[in-house]
mmCIF file of C-alpha atoms in Angstrom:
data_model
loop_
_atom_site.group_PDB
_atom_site.id
_atom_site.type_symbol
_atom_site.label_atom_id
_atom_site.label_comp_id
_atom_site.label_asym_id
_atom_site.label_seq_id
_atom_site.Cartn_x
_atom_site.Cartn_y
_atom_site.Cartn_z
ATOM 1 C CA UNK A 1 -70.996 13.834 171.869
ATOM 2 C CA UNK A 2 -72.095 14.808 175.779
ATOM 3 C CA UNK A 3 -72.734 11.160 176.188
ATOM 4 C CA UNK A 4 -69.470 9.862 175.365
ATOM 5 C CA UNK A 5 -67.531 12.734 177.684
ATOM 6 C CA UNK A 6 -69.842 11.324 179.995
ATOM 7 C CA UNK A 7 -69.568 7.999 179.572
ATOM 8 C CA UNK A 8 -65.709 8.626 179.710
ATOM 9 C CA UNK A 9 -65.497 10.347 182.650
ATOM 10 C CA UNK A 10 -67.590 7.802 184.711
ATOM 11 C CA UNK A 11 -64.886 5.620 184.221
ATOM 12 C CA UNK A 12 -61.770 8.001 184.627
ATOM 13 C CA UNK A 13 -63.825 8.948 188.025
ATOM 14 C CA UNK A 14 -63.331 5.082 189.107
ATOM 15 C CA UNK A 15 -59.210 5.306 189.920
ATOM 16 C CA UNK A 16 -55.827 5.557 188.165
ATOM 17 C CA UNK A 17 -56.004 1.482 187.094
ATOM 18 C CA UNK A 18 -55.154 1.036 183.253
ATOM 19 C CA UNK A 19 -57.056 -1.326 182.605
ATOM 20 C CA UNK A 20 -61.212 -1.094 183.044
ATOM 21 C CA UNK A 21 -62.426 -3.633 184.857
ATOM 22 C CA UNK A 22 -65.414 -5.572 183.749
ATOM 23 C CA UNK A 23 -67.385 -3.843 186.896
ATOM 24 C CA UNK A 24 -66.466 -0.430 186.726
ATOM 25 C CA UNK A 25 -67.542 -1.021 182.483
ATOM 26 C CA UNK A 26 -70.619 -1.889 183.391
ATOM 27 C CA UNK A 27 -71.616 -0.090 186.102
ATOM 28 C CA UNK A 28 -70.383 3.180 183.631
ATOM 29 C CA UNK A 29 -72.463 1.600 180.491
ATOM 30 C CA UNK A 30 -75.496 1.569 182.756
ATOM 31 C CA UNK A 31 -74.976 4.375 184.477
ATOM 32 C CA UNK A 32 -74.553 6.223 181.303
ATOM 33 C CA UNK A 33 -76.934 5.098 179.210
ATOM 34 C CA UNK A 34 -80.193 5.504 182.092
ATOM 35 C CA UNK A 35 -78.873 9.153 182.300
ATOM 36 C CA UNK A 36 -79.211 9.901 178.312
ATOM 37 C CA UNK A 37 -81.928 7.414 178.051
ATOM 38 C CA UNK A 38 -84.187 10.013 176.551
ATOM 39 C CA UNK A 39 -80.377 11.561 173.922
ATOM 40 C CA UNK A 40 -81.810 11.007 170.355
ATOM 41 C CA UNK A 41 -77.723 10.381 170.244
ATOM 42 C CA UNK A 42 -78.446 7.242 172.603
ATOM 43 C CA UNK A 43 -78.109 4.518 169.953
ATOM 44 C CA UNK A 44 -74.693 5.978 169.007
ATOM 45 C CA UNK A 45 -73.829 5.783 171.791
ATOM 46 C CA UNK A 46 -74.460 2.330 172.798
ATOM 47 C CA UNK A 47 -72.928 1.322 169.340
ATOM 48 C CA UNK A 48 -69.748 3.251 170.008
ATOM 49 C CA UNK A 49 -70.067 1.129 173.710
ATOM 50 C CA UNK A 50 -70.475 -2.715 172.654
ATOM 51 C CA UNK A 51 -68.247 -1.634 169.460
ATOM 52 C CA UNK A 52 -65.137 -0.824 171.540
ATOM 53 C CA UNK A 53 -66.305 -3.495 173.692
ATOM 54 C CA UNK A 54 -66.267 -6.325 170.583
ATOM 55 C CA UNK A 55 -62.636 -5.371 170.279
ATOM 56 C CA UNK A 56 -61.588 -5.294 173.307
ATOM 57 C CA UNK A 57 -63.454 -8.241 174.703
ATOM 58 C CA UNK A 58 -60.887 -9.835 177.588
ATOM 59 C CA UNK A 59 -59.196 -6.240 178.807
ATOM 60 C CA UNK A 60 -60.140 -3.260 178.115
ATOM 61 C CA UNK A 61 -57.161 0.097 178.436
ATOM 62 C CA UNK A 62 -58.184 3.741 179.032
ATOM 63 C CA UNK A 63 -56.163 4.553 176.542
ATOM 64 C CA UNK A 64 -57.135 2.452 173.934
ATOM 65 C CA UNK A 65 -60.917 3.713 174.601
ATOM 66 C CA UNK A 66 -59.652 7.242 174.599
ATOM 67 C CA UNK A 67 -57.591 6.811 171.021
ATOM 68 C CA UNK A 68 -61.099 4.592 170.061
ATOM 69 C CA UNK A 69 -63.444 7.731 170.567
ATOM 70 C CA UNK A 70 -60.697 9.854 168.913
ATOM 71 C CA UNK A 71 -60.012 8.001 165.471
ATOM 72 C CA UNK A 72 -63.978 7.251 165.587
ATOM 73 C CA UNK A 73 -66.737 9.310 163.177
ATOM 74 C CA UNK A 74 -70.102 9.898 163.594
ATOM 75 C CA UNK A 75 -70.722 8.087 160.638
ATOM 76 C CA UNK A 76 -68.943 5.126 162.110
ATOM 77 C CA UNK A 77 -71.734 4.108 164.459
ATOM 78 C CA UNK A 78 -74.736 5.236 162.552
ATOM 79 C CA UNK A 79 -76.670 2.488 161.338
ATOM 80 C CA UNK A 80 -77.809 1.233 157.810
ATOM 81 C CA UNK A 81 -81.357 1.081 158.330
ATOM 82 C CA UNK A 82 -81.357 4.592 160.655
ATOM 83 C CA UNK A 83 -83.982 6.848 158.535
ATOM 84 C CA UNK A 84 -81.401 9.158 158.651
ATOM 85 C CA UNK A 85 -80.285 11.059 155.313
ATOM 86 C CA UNK A 86 -75.948 10.195 154.825
ATOM 87 C CA UNK A 87 -74.817 13.382 152.942
ATOM 88 C CA UNK A 88 -70.791 12.149 151.790
ATOM 89 C CA UNK A 89 -68.759 12.281 149.305
ATOM 90 C CA UNK A 90 -68.170 9.116 146.637
ATOM 91 C CA UNK A 91 -65.084 7.978 148.622
ATOM 92 C CA UNK A 92 -66.414 8.249 151.922
ATOM 93 C CA UNK A 93 -68.734 6.352 151.200
ATOM 94 C CA UNK A 94 -66.452 2.982 150.270
ATOM 95 C CA UNK A 95 -67.402 0.315 152.279
ATOM 96 C CA UNK A 96 -71.042 1.364 153.622
ATOM 97 C CA UNK A 97 -74.260 0.776 151.963
ATOM 98 C CA UNK A 98 -77.472 2.431 151.996
ATOM 99 C CA UNK A 99 -81.125 1.515 150.893
ATOM 100 C CA UNK A 100 -81.038 4.116 148.308
ATOM 101 C CA UNK A 101 -78.079 6.193 146.750
ATOM 102 C CA UNK A 102 -78.419 9.567 145.230
ATOM 103 C CA UNK A 103 -76.108 11.257 143.174
ATOM 104 C CA UNK A 104 -75.481 14.776 142.405
ATOM 105 C CA UNK A 105 -72.667 14.013 139.442
ATOM 106 C CA UNK A 106 -71.360 17.954 138.587
ATOM 107 C CA UNK A 107 -69.821 18.464 135.437
ATOM 108 C CA UNK A 108 -68.405 14.722 135.462
ATOM 109 C CA UNK A 109 -67.118 13.098 132.828
ATOM 110 C CA UNK A 110 -66.445 9.231 132.609
ATOM 111 C CA UNK A 111 -63.489 9.977 130.592
ATOM 112 C CA UNK A 112 -61.210 8.472 132.662
ATOM 113 C CA UNK A 113 -61.346 5.708 134.592
ATOM 114 C CA UNK A 114 -60.628 6.659 137.599
ATOM 115 C CA UNK A 115 -63.982 8.688 137.251
ATOM 116 C CA UNK A 116 -65.428 5.367 136.599
ATOM 117 C CA UNK A 117 -64.600 3.362 139.006
ATOM 118 C CA UNK A 118 -65.664 6.268 141.246
ATOM 119 C CA UNK A 119 -69.119 5.552 139.788
ATOM 120 C CA UNK A 120 -69.126 2.304 140.071
ATOM 121 C CA UNK A 121 -68.070 2.657 143.921
ATOM 122 C CA UNK A 122 -70.871 4.952 144.301
ATOM 123 C CA UNK A 123 -73.763 3.182 142.750
ATOM 124 C CA UNK A 124 -72.980 -0.056 144.505
ATOM 125 C CA UNK A 125 -73.169 1.584 147.506
ATOM 126 C CA UNK A 126 -77.452 1.249 146.964
ATOM 127 C CA UNK A 127 -79.033 -2.149 147.760
ATOM 128 C CA UNK A 128 -82.362 -1.346 146.464
ATOM 129 C CA UNK A 129 -82.005 1.049 144.065
ATOM 130 C CA UNK A 130 -80.392 4.820 142.835
ATOM 131 C CA UNK A 131 -80.783 8.171 141.105
ATOM 132 C CA UNK A 132 -78.641 10.731 140.195
ATOM 133 C CA UNK A 133 -78.923 14.168 138.470
ATOM 134 C CA UNK A 134 -76.251 15.622 136.197
ATOM 135 C CA UNK A 135 -74.944 18.817 135.431
ATOM 136 C CA UNK A 136 -72.687 19.834 132.113
ATOM 137 C CA UNK A 137 -71.454 23.209 132.675
ATOM 138 C CA UNK A 138 -70.060 25.430 129.837
ATOM 139 C CA UNK A 139 -68.731 28.795 130.178
ATOM 140 C CA UNK A 140 -72.275 29.973 129.829
ATOM 141 C CA UNK A 141 -74.830 27.824 129.951
ATOM 142 C CA UNK A 142 -76.150 24.652 131.405
ATOM 143 C CA UNK A 143 -76.690 21.658 129.332
ATOM 144 C CA UNK A 144 -79.031 18.852 130.112
ATOM 145 C CA UNK A 145 -77.519 15.830 128.346
ATOM 146 C CA UNK A 146 -77.147 13.055 129.602
ATOM 147 C CA UNK A 147 -73.205 12.517 130.473
ATOM 148 C CA UNK A 148 -71.557 10.400 127.714
ATOM 149 C CA UNK A 149 -71.105 6.631 129.314
ATOM 150 C CA UNK A 150 -73.788 6.498 132.052
ATOM 151 C CA UNK A 151 -74.939 3.309 131.026
ATOM 152 C CA UNK A 152 -71.830 1.323 131.005
ATOM 153 C CA UNK A 153 -71.956 1.277 134.156
ATOM 154 C CA UNK A 154 -72.654 -2.015 135.873
ATOM 155 C CA UNK A 155 -74.992 -1.504 138.257
ATOM 156 C CA UNK A 156 -75.294 -5.768 140.176
ATOM 157 C CA UNK A 157 -79.031 -5.607 138.612
ATOM 158 C CA UNK A 158 -80.156 -2.369 141.097
ATOM 159 C CA UNK A 159 -83.469 -0.544 138.712
ATOM 160 C CA UNK A 160 -82.317 3.195 138.037
ATOM 161 C CA UNK A 161 -84.832 5.416 139.795
#
């Protein structure tokens, strides 16, 4: 993301110190937020900067900032209240929450405990409701039968749409 590169460049242009002083940090932050004030990525940039500052309240090392950015993913800084639609695997959604969850379960079987646990994780990501679509393919046709065992998954009282 251009905005993040600009922020790092603003900090690196200030000298060769290993520790980023509060003065340099704040000046770079304000400069970049002003420069990219019209960017659709501004909320993500603010969140990245603020998250790093929260994790490093006393000393901010340049090398830590670079590593923090390298290890970060875009979805780490997206708000759950964002109106954007997040497309993800069940495993990548673990630990996150969303207002609504829609699942596409293709050739999904609940015969194995691992599959049941994965489905439980997916359903419990929803705060207000969830929906699913399932298909079961044979060699020649697609069946519209419900996935066996789906009704046994606990849903914390959430309505299924």
